[in-house]
Amino acid sequence: MEQITVKLPHKEYNIYIKKGLLNILPETIKENFNFSKLVIITDDNVKSLYGDKLVKSFVDIGINTFCISVLPGEVSKSISVAEKIYKDLLKYKINKGDLVIALGGGVVGDLTGFVCATFLRGIPFIQIPTTILSQVDSSVGGKTAVNLEEGKNLVGAFYHPEAVFIDPDVLETLEEKYISDGMAEVIKYGCISDNKLFEILYEAGDYNNLRNRINEIIYRCIDIKREIVEQDEKESGIRMLLNFGHTIGHAIEKYYNYNKYTHGQAVAIGMYYITESSERLGKTKKNTSQKVKEVIQMYKLPCKIEKINKDKIIDTIKLDKKTRGNKINIILIKEIGESLIETIDMLDLKKYI
């Protein structure tokens, strides 16, 4: 079993990576954590694949276990769904001596983390991510949030799990679109920090050729994030680099009301647009955007969209967490594997879209 430890001034926790880990999870959690009752929060799709079996496994070893399931997708990442979960937790008489598990992808992880950060001013939880996106990125680092009608992740908190358990075997049940969705985050890590990772993706050419290296891919991505989070837990500096492609990507998701593009697809478009623009403006090494485009397309992600209303996109970006007054921090890459934070005036934003 591979292990990565996140060390923060106020907390330390482990990320475990092992194929087949889900099969031994109940006993592992019972042996290593003190709690009275357990709640698994998941979505309807993951519940039928893994949730019901996991609940039974915990019950079979004598743990009083409840399950809360939400609708799949961004529709559940909301204040109203969080409120419903609060009420369910009260119904089950959950307190700080109990434990919550987030079993699912990025939406379930973000939603559960936000609920646990705010319920009783903080209750312990564990992440069990079941998608590439959540395994390589969102389950680690303590970012939790829900969306508002005006934009994505506008209400949230930094709140870390007690542990993260990653079983790459669960990726075998993912539909192709969710594989591609998660690969956008893997490409991001290669672009901002790891030229070797980018070359691995480029040489593989598609996800099928990466399957036998998926543990390594997950480990590399998480270790990059660990190093950045340890330096800048609350995104006041270097952690902003992890948002490469996300400023435009989140705005695109919102522009289409979260119906047309997945998070990964929107981030892929954002990564290409920002790199093409920065290359044109002389801030990025020539031909970098072409390499980014090629890798994006290899993993069946879009890199362009039809003409959009730039003013509406900019209005959404103005609500972005990286905005400070009339300035915004955008993430650029100088070349593959080297990134930087650039502070620009809002009036110059159109140059990058």
CSV table of C-alpha atoms in Angstrom, one decimal:
chain,number,residue,atom,x,y,z
A,1,MET,CA,0.0,0.0,0.0
A,2,GLU,CA,1.4,3.4,-1.0
A,3,GLN,CA,1.0,6.2,1.5
A,4,ILE,CA,1.4,10.0,1.3
A,5,THR,CA,1.2,12.2,4.5
A,6,VAL,CA,-0.1,15.7,4.4
A,7,LYS,CA,1.6,17.7,7.2
A,8,LEU,CA,0.0,21.0,8.2
A,9,PRO,CA,0.7,23.1,11.3
A,10,HIS,CA,-2.6,22.1,12.9
A,11,LYS,CA,-3.2,18.7,11.4
A,12,GLU,CA,-1.6,15.7,9.8
A,13,TYR,CA,-3.4,13.0,7.8
A,14,ASN,CA,-2.6,10.1,5.4
A,15,ILE,CA,-3.6,9.3,1.9
A,16,TYR,CA,-3.6,5.5,1.1
A,17,ILE,CA,-3.5,4.1,-2.4
A,18,LYS,CA,-4.0,0.4,-3.1
A,19,LYS,CA,-5.9,-1.6,-5.6
A,20,GLY,CA,-8.6,-3.6,-3.9
A,21,LEU,CA,-8.5,-1.3,-0.8
A,22,LEU,CA,-12.3,-1.1,-0.7
A,23,ASN,CA,-12.6,-4.8,0.2
A,24,ILE,CA,-10.6,-4.4,3.4
A,25,LEU,CA,-11.8,-0.9,4.3
A,26,PRO,CA,-14.4,-1.6,7.1
A,27,GLU,CA,-11.9,-3.5,9.2
A,28,THR,CA,-9.2,-0.9,8.5
A,29,ILE,CA,-11.4,2.0,9.6
A,30,LYS,CA,-12.7,0.1,12.6
A,31,GLU,CA,-9.1,-0.6,13.8
A,32,ASN,CA,-7.7,2.9,13.2
A,33,PHE,CA,-10.5,5.3,14.1
A,34,ASN,CA,-12.5,5.8,17.3
A,35,PHE,CA,-16.2,6.5,16.7
A,36,SER,CA,-19.7,5.3,17.7
A,37,LYS,CA,-21.9,5.6,14.7
A,38,LEU,CA,-21.0,5.9,11.0
A,39,VAL,CA,-22.7,7.8,8.1
A,40,ILE,CA,-21.9,7.2,4.5
A,41,ILE,CA,-22.8,10.0,2.2
A,42,THR,CA,-22.8,9.1,-1.5
A,43,ASP,CA,-24.9,9.6,-4.7
A,44,ASP,CA,-27.5,7.2,-6.2
A,45,ASN,CA,-25.1,5.8,-8.8
A,46,VAL,CA,-22.2,5.0,-6.4
A,47,LYS,CA,-24.7,3.7,-3.8
A,48,SER,CA,-25.8,0.9,-6.1
A,49,LEU,CA,-22.2,0.1,-7.2
A,50,TYR,CA,-20.4,0.3,-3.8
A,51,GLY,CA,-22.5,2.0,-1.1
A,52,ASP,CA,-25.0,-0.7,-0.3
A,53,LYS,CA,-22.2,-3.3,-0.1
A,54,LEU,CA,-20.1,-1.1,2.1
A,55,VAL,CA,-22.9,-0.3,4.5
A,56,LYS,CA,-23.5,-4.1,4.8
A,57,SER,CA,-19.8,-4.7,5.4
A,58,PHE,CA,-19.8,-2.2,8.3
A,59,VAL,CA,-23.0,-3.5,9.8
A,60,ASP,CA,-21.6,-7.1,9.6
A,61,ILE,CA,-18.7,-6.1,11.8
A,62,GLY,CA,-21.0,-4.5,14.4
A,63,ILE,CA,-20.9,-0.8,13.4
A,64,ASN,CA,-24.2,1.1,13.5
A,65,THR,CA,-24.2,2.5,10.0
A,66,PHE,CA,-26.5,4.9,8.0
A,67,CYS,CA,-26.4,5.9,4.4
A,68,ILE,CA,-27.5,9.3,2.9
A,69,SER,CA,-27.7,9.3,-0.9
A,70,VAL,CA,-28.1,12.4,-3.2
A,71,LEU,CA,-28.7,12.9,-6.9
A,72,PRO,CA,-25.6,12.6,-9.0
A,73,GLY,CA,-24.0,15.7,-10.5
A,74,GLU,CA,-23.7,19.4,-9.8
A,75,VAL,CA,-27.4,19.8,-8.9
A,76,SER,CA,-26.6,18.3,-5.5
A,77,LYS,CA,-23.8,20.7,-4.7
A,78,SER,CA,-26.1,23.2,-3.2
A,79,ILE,CA,-27.2,24.8,0.1
A,80,SER,CA,-30.6,23.1,-0.1
A,81,VAL,CA,-29.1,19.6,-0.4
A,82,ALA,CA,-26.6,20.5,2.4
A,83,GLU,CA,-29.6,21.5,4.6
A,84,LYS,CA,-31.3,18.2,3.9
A,85,ILE,CA,-28.2,16.3,5.0
A,86,TYR,CA,-28.0,18.4,8.2
A,87,LYS,CA,-31.5,17.3,9.0
A,88,ASP,CA,-30.6,13.6,8.3
A,89,LEU,CA,-27.6,13.8,10.6
A,90,LEU,CA,-29.8,15.2,13.3
A,91,LYS,CA,-32.3,12.4,12.8
A,92,TYR,CA,-29.5,9.9,13.2
A,93,LYS,CA,-28.2,11.8,16.3
A,94,ILE,CA,-24.8,12.2,14.8
A,95,ASN,CA,-22.3,14.1,17.0
A,96,LYS,CA,-18.5,14.8,17.2
A,97,GLY,CA,-17.9,11.3,18.4
A,98,ASP,CA,-19.2,9.8,15.2
A,99,LEU,CA,-17.7,9.5,11.7
A,100,VAL,CA,-18.8,10.4,8.2
A,101,ILE,CA,-17.5,8.9,5.0
A,102,ALA,CA,-17.7,10.7,1.6
A,103,LEU,CA,-18.0,7.9,-0.9
A,104,GLY,CA,-18.1,9.3,-4.5
A,105,GLY,CA,-16.6,11.8,-6.9
A,106,GLY,CA,-15.8,15.5,-6.6
A,107,VAL,CA,-19.4,16.6,-6.0
A,108,VAL,CA,-20.0,14.2,-3.1
A,109,GLY,CA,-16.5,14.9,-1.6
A,110,ASP,CA,-17.0,18.7,-1.7
A,111,LEU,CA,-20.6,18.6,-0.4
A,112,THR,CA,-19.8,16.1,2.4
A,113,GLY,CA,-16.7,18.1,3.4
A,114,PHE,CA,-18.7,21.3,3.5
A,115,VAL,CA,-21.4,19.6,5.6
A,116,CYS,CA,-18.9,18.2,8.0
A,117,ALA,CA,-17.1,21.5,8.3
A,118,THR,CA,-20.2,23.3,9.3
A,119,PHE,CA,-22.4,20.8,11.2
A,120,LEU,CA,-21.9,21.2,14.9
A,121,ARG,CA,-19.0,23.5,13.8
A,122,GLY,CA,-17.0,20.5,12.7
A,123,ILE,CA,-17.3,16.7,12.7
A,124,PRO,CA,-14.7,14.2,11.5
A,125,PHE,CA,-14.9,12.7,8.0
A,126,ILE,CA,-13.0,10.4,5.7
A,127,GLN,CA,-12.7,10.7,1.9
A,128,ILE,CA,-13.2,7.6,-0.3
A,129,PRO,CA,-13.0,9.1,-3.8
A,130,THR,CA,-14.4,7.0,-6.7
A,131,THR,CA,-13.5,9.0,-9.8
A,132,ILE,CA,-10.2,10.0,-11.4
A,133,LEU,CA,-11.0,13.6,-10.7
A,134,SER,CA,-11.5,13.1,-7.0
A,135,GLN,CA,-8.7,10.6,-6.6
A,136,VAL,CA,-6.0,12.8,-8.2
A,137,ASP,CA,-7.3,16.1,-6.9
A,138,SER,CA,-10.4,17.1,-5.1
A,139,SER,CA,-10.3,14.6,-2.2
A,140,VAL,CA,-7.0,16.0,-0.9
A,141,GLY,CA,-6.3,19.5,0.3
A,142,GLY,CA,-9.3,20.4,2.4
A,143,LYS,CA,-11.3,22.5,0.0
A,144,THR,CA,-15.0,22.1,0.5
A,145,ALA,CA,-17.8,24.0,-1.1
A,146,VAL,CA,-21.3,24.3,-2.5
A,147,ASN,CA,-22.4,26.3,-5.5
A,148,LEU,CA,-24.8,29.3,-5.7
A,149,GLU,CA,-26.9,30.3,-8.6
A,150,GLU,CA,-24.4,33.0,-9.3
A,151,GLY,CA,-21.4,30.7,-9.6
A,152,LYS,CA,-19.4,27.7,-8.5
A,153,ASN,CA,-17.8,27.0,-5.1
A,154,LEU,CA,-18.8,30.5,-3.8
A,155,VAL,CA,-19.7,29.1,-0.3
A,156,GLY,CA,-17.1,26.9,1.3
A,157,ALA,CA,-14.5,26.2,4.0
A,158,PHE,CA,-11.1,24.7,4.3
A,159,TYR,CA,-11.6,21.5,6.2
A,160,HIS,CA,-9.4,18.5,6.0
A,161,PRO,CA,-10.5,14.8,6.3
A,162,GLU,CA,-9.1,12.4,8.8
A,163,ALA,CA,-7.8,10.2,6.0
A,164,VAL,CA,-8.2,9.5,2.3
A,165,PHE,CA,-8.5,5.9,1.0
A,166,ILE,CA,-8.0,5.5,-2.7
A,167,ASP,CA,-8.8,2.2,-4.6
A,168,PRO,CA,-7.9,2.6,-8.3
A,169,ASP,CA,-10.0,-0.6,-9.0
A,170,VAL,CA,-13.2,1.4,-8.7
A,171,LEU,CA,-12.2,3.4,-11.8
A,172,GLU,CA,-13.0,0.3,-13.9
A,173,THR,CA,-16.7,0.9,-13.5
A,174,LEU,CA,-16.5,4.5,-14.8
A,175,GLU,CA,-18.1,5.5,-18.0
A,176,GLU,CA,-15.7,6.9,-20.6
A,177,LYS,CA,-16.9,10.5,-20.2
A,178,TYR,CA,-16.0,10.4,-16.5
A,179,ILE,CA,-12.5,9.0,-17.3
A,180,SER,CA,-12.0,11.9,-19.7
A,181,ASP,CA,-13.4,14.3,-17.1
A,182,GLY,CA,-10.8,13.3,-14.6
A,183,MET,CA,-7.9,13.3,-17.0
A,184,ALA,CA,-8.2,17.0,-17.4
A,185,GLU,CA,-6.9,17.4,-13.8
A,186,VAL,CA,-4.1,15.0,-14.5
A,187,ILE,CA,-3.1,17.1,-17.6
A,188,LYS,CA,-3.3,20.1,-15.3
A,189,TYR,CA,-0.7,18.7,-13.0
A,190,GLY,CA,1.6,17.9,-15.8
A,191,CYS,CA,1.3,21.4,-17.2
A,192,ILE,CA,1.9,23.3,-14.0
A,193,SER,CA,4.5,21.2,-12.3
A,194,ASP,CA,5.6,17.9,-13.8
A,195,ASN,CA,7.0,17.8,-17.4
A,196,LYS,CA,7.7,14.1,-17.0
A,197,LEU,CA,4.0,13.4,-16.1
A,198,PHE,CA,3.0,15.4,-19.2
A,199,GLU,CA,5.3,13.3,-21.3
A,200,ILE,CA,3.9,10.1,-19.9
A,201,LEU,CA,0.4,11.2,-20.9
A,202,TYR,CA,1.7,12.3,-24.3
A,203,GLU,CA,3.5,9.0,-25.0
A,204,ALA,CA,0.6,6.9,-23.8
A,205,GLY,CA,-1.8,8.6,-26.2
A,206,ASP,CA,-5.0,7.4,-24.4
A,207,TYR,CA,-6.3,6.2,-21.1
A,208,ASN,CA,-6.2,2.5,-22.0
A,209,ASN,CA,-2.4,2.7,-22.3
A,210,LEU,CA,-2.2,4.3,-18.9
A,211,ARG,CA,-4.2,1.7,-17.0
A,212,ASN,CA,-1.2,-0.3,-15.8
A,213,ARG,CA,0.4,3.0,-14.5
A,214,ILE,CA,-2.7,4.4,-12.8
A,215,ASN,CA,-1.3,4.0,-9.3
A,216,GLU,CA,1.8,6.0,-10.3
A,217,ILE,CA,-0.3,8.7,-12.0
A,218,ILE,CA,-2.5,9.1,-8.9
A,219,TYR,CA,0.5,9.2,-6.6
A,220,ARG,CA,2.4,11.8,-8.7
A,221,CYS,CA,-0.7,14.1,-8.8
A,222,ILE,CA,-1.4,13.9,-5.1
A,223,ASP,CA,2.2,14.4,-4.2
A,224,ILE,CA,2.4,17.6,-6.2
A,225,LYS,CA,-0.8,18.8,-4.5
A,226,ARG,CA,0.5,17.8,-1.0
A,227,GLU,CA,3.7,19.8,-1.5
A,228,ILE,CA,1.7,22.9,-2.6
A,229,VAL,CA,-0.9,22.6,0.1
A,230,GLU,CA,1.7,22.2,2.8
A,231,GLN,CA,3.3,25.5,1.7
A,232,ASP,CA,0.0,27.4,1.2
A,233,GLU,CA,-3.0,25.7,2.8
A,234,LYS,CA,-5.6,28.5,2.3
A,235,GLU,CA,-4.7,29.6,-1.2
A,236,SER,CA,-3.1,33.0,-0.4
A,237,GLY,CA,-0.2,32.3,-2.8
A,238,ILE,CA,1.3,29.3,-4.5
A,239,ARG,CA,-1.8,27.1,-4.1
A,240,MET,CA,-3.5,29.3,-6.8
A,241,LEU,CA,-1.4,27.4,-9.3
A,242,LEU,CA,-3.8,24.5,-8.9
A,243,ASN,CA,-6.5,26.6,-10.5
A,244,PHE,CA,-4.8,26.5,-13.9
A,245,GLY,CA,-7.7,26.4,-16.5
A,246,HIS,CA,-10.3,26.7,-13.7
A,247,THR,CA,-11.0,30.4,-13.8
A,248,ILE,CA,-12.3,30.2,-17.4
A,249,GLY,CA,-13.5,26.7,-16.9
A,250,HIS,CA,-15.8,27.5,-13.9
A,251,ALA,CA,-17.2,30.4,-15.9
A,252,ILE,CA,-18.0,28.2,-18.8
A,253,GLU,CA,-19.7,25.7,-16.6
A,254,LYS,CA,-21.9,28.5,-15.2
A,255,TYR,CA,-22.5,30.0,-18.6
A,256,TYR,CA,-24.2,26.8,-19.7
A,257,ASN,CA,-25.9,26.2,-16.3
A,258,TYR,CA,-23.8,23.1,-15.7
A,259,ASN,CA,-25.7,21.2,-18.4
A,260,LYS,CA,-23.4,21.2,-21.4
A,261,TYR,CA,-19.8,20.7,-20.2
A,262,THR,CA,-18.5,18.6,-17.3
A,263,HIS,CA,-16.0,20.2,-14.9
A,264,GLY,CA,-13.1,18.4,-16.6
A,265,GLN,CA,-14.3,19.4,-20.1
A,266,ALA,CA,-14.6,23.1,-19.0
A,267,VAL,CA,-11.2,23.0,-17.4
A,268,ALA,CA,-9.6,21.5,-20.5
A,269,ILE,CA,-11.1,24.3,-22.6
A,270,GLY,CA,-9.9,26.8,-20.0
A,271,MET,CA,-6.3,25.4,-20.1
A,272,TYR,CA,-6.1,25.6,-23.8
A,273,TYR,CA,-7.6,29.1,-24.1
A,274,ILE,CA,-5.4,30.6,-21.5
A,275,THR,CA,-2.3,29.0,-22.9
A,276,GLU,CA,-3.1,30.0,-26.5
A,277,SER,CA,-3.7,33.6,-25.4
A,278,SER,CA,-0.6,33.8,-23.1
A,279,GLU,CA,1.6,32.3,-25.9
A,280,ARG,CA,0.2,35.0,-28.3
A,281,LEU,CA,1.0,37.6,-25.7
A,282,GLY,CA,4.6,36.4,-25.4
A,283,LYS,CA,4.3,35.0,-21.9
A,284,THR,CA,4.4,31.3,-22.9
A,285,LYS,CA,7.0,29.4,-24.9
A,286,LYS,CA,6.1,29.0,-28.5
A,287,ASN,CA,4.2,25.8,-29.5
A,288,THR,CA,3.2,25.1,-25.9
A,289,SER,CA,-0.5,25.6,-26.6
A,290,GLN,CA,-0.2,23.1,-29.5
A,291,LYS,CA,1.2,20.4,-27.1
A,292,VAL,CA,-1.5,21.1,-24.6
A,293,LYS,CA,-4.2,20.9,-27.3
A,294,GLU,CA,-2.8,17.5,-28.5
A,295,VAL,CA,-2.9,16.0,-25.1
A,296,ILE,CA,-6.4,17.3,-24.4
A,297,GLN,CA,-7.6,15.8,-27.6
A,298,MET,CA,-5.8,12.5,-26.9
A,299,TYR,CA,-7.9,12.0,-23.8
A,300,LYS,CA,-11.2,12.9,-25.6
A,301,LEU,CA,-11.6,16.3,-24.1
A,302,PRO,CA,-12.7,19.5,-26.0
A,303,CYS,CA,-10.3,22.4,-26.4
A,304,LYS,CA,-12.7,24.9,-28.0
A,305,ILE,CA,-16.3,26.0,-27.9
A,306,GLU,CA,-18.6,27.9,-30.2
A,307,LYS,CA,-18.6,31.7,-29.9
A,308,ILE,CA,-19.8,32.9,-26.5
A,309,ASN,CA,-20.7,36.2,-24.9
A,310,LYS,CA,-17.4,37.3,-23.4
A,311,ASP,CA,-19.1,40.0,-21.3
A,312,LYS,CA,-21.2,37.3,-19.5
A,313,ILE,CA,-18.1,35.1,-19.0
A,314,ILE,CA,-16.2,38.1,-17.5
A,315,ASP,CA,-19.2,39.0,-15.2
A,316,THR,CA,-19.0,35.5,-13.8
A,317,ILE,CA,-15.2,35.6,-13.5
A,318,LYS,CA,-15.6,38.8,-11.4
A,319,LEU,CA,-17.1,36.7,-8.7
A,320,ASP,CA,-14.1,34.3,-8.7
A,321,LYS,CA,-12.3,33.8,-5.4
A,322,LYS,CA,-9.1,35.0,-6.9
A,323,THR,CA,-10.5,38.4,-7.6
A,324,ARG,CA,-9.2,41.3,-5.5
A,325,GLY,CA,-10.9,44.6,-6.2
A,326,ASN,CA,-10.5,45.3,-10.0
A,327,LYS,CA,-7.5,42.9,-10.2
A,328,ILE,CA,-7.6,39.1,-10.7
A,329,ASN,CA,-4.9,36.5,-10.4
A,330,ILE,CA,-4.7,34.2,-13.4
A,331,ILE,CA,-2.6,31.1,-13.8
A,332,LEU,CA,-0.3,30.8,-16.8
A,333,ILE,CA,2.4,28.3,-17.8
A,334,LYS,CA,5.8,29.5,-19.1
A,335,GLU,CA,6.3,26.1,-20.6
A,336,ILE,CA,5.1,22.6,-19.8
A,337,GLY,CA,5.9,21.9,-16.2
A,338,GLU,CA,6.5,25.5,-15.1
A,339,SER,CA,3.7,27.8,-14.1
A,340,LEU,CA,3.2,31.3,-12.6
A,341,ILE,CA,0.6,33.5,-11.0
A,342,GLU,CA,0.0,36.7,-13.0
A,343,THR,CA,-2.0,39.6,-11.6
A,344,ILE,CA,-3.9,41.5,-14.3
A,345,ASP,CA,-6.5,44.2,-14.4
A,346,MET,CA,-10.1,43.1,-15.1
A,347,LEU,CA,-10.1,45.3,-18.2
A,348,ASP,CA,-7.4,43.1,-19.7
A,349,LEU,CA,-9.2,39.8,-19.1
A,350,LYS,CA,-10.7,39.8,-22.6
A,351,LYS,CA,-7.2,39.2,-23.9
A,352,TYR,CA,-7.2,35.8,-22.3
A,353,ILE,CA,-10.6,34.5,-23.4
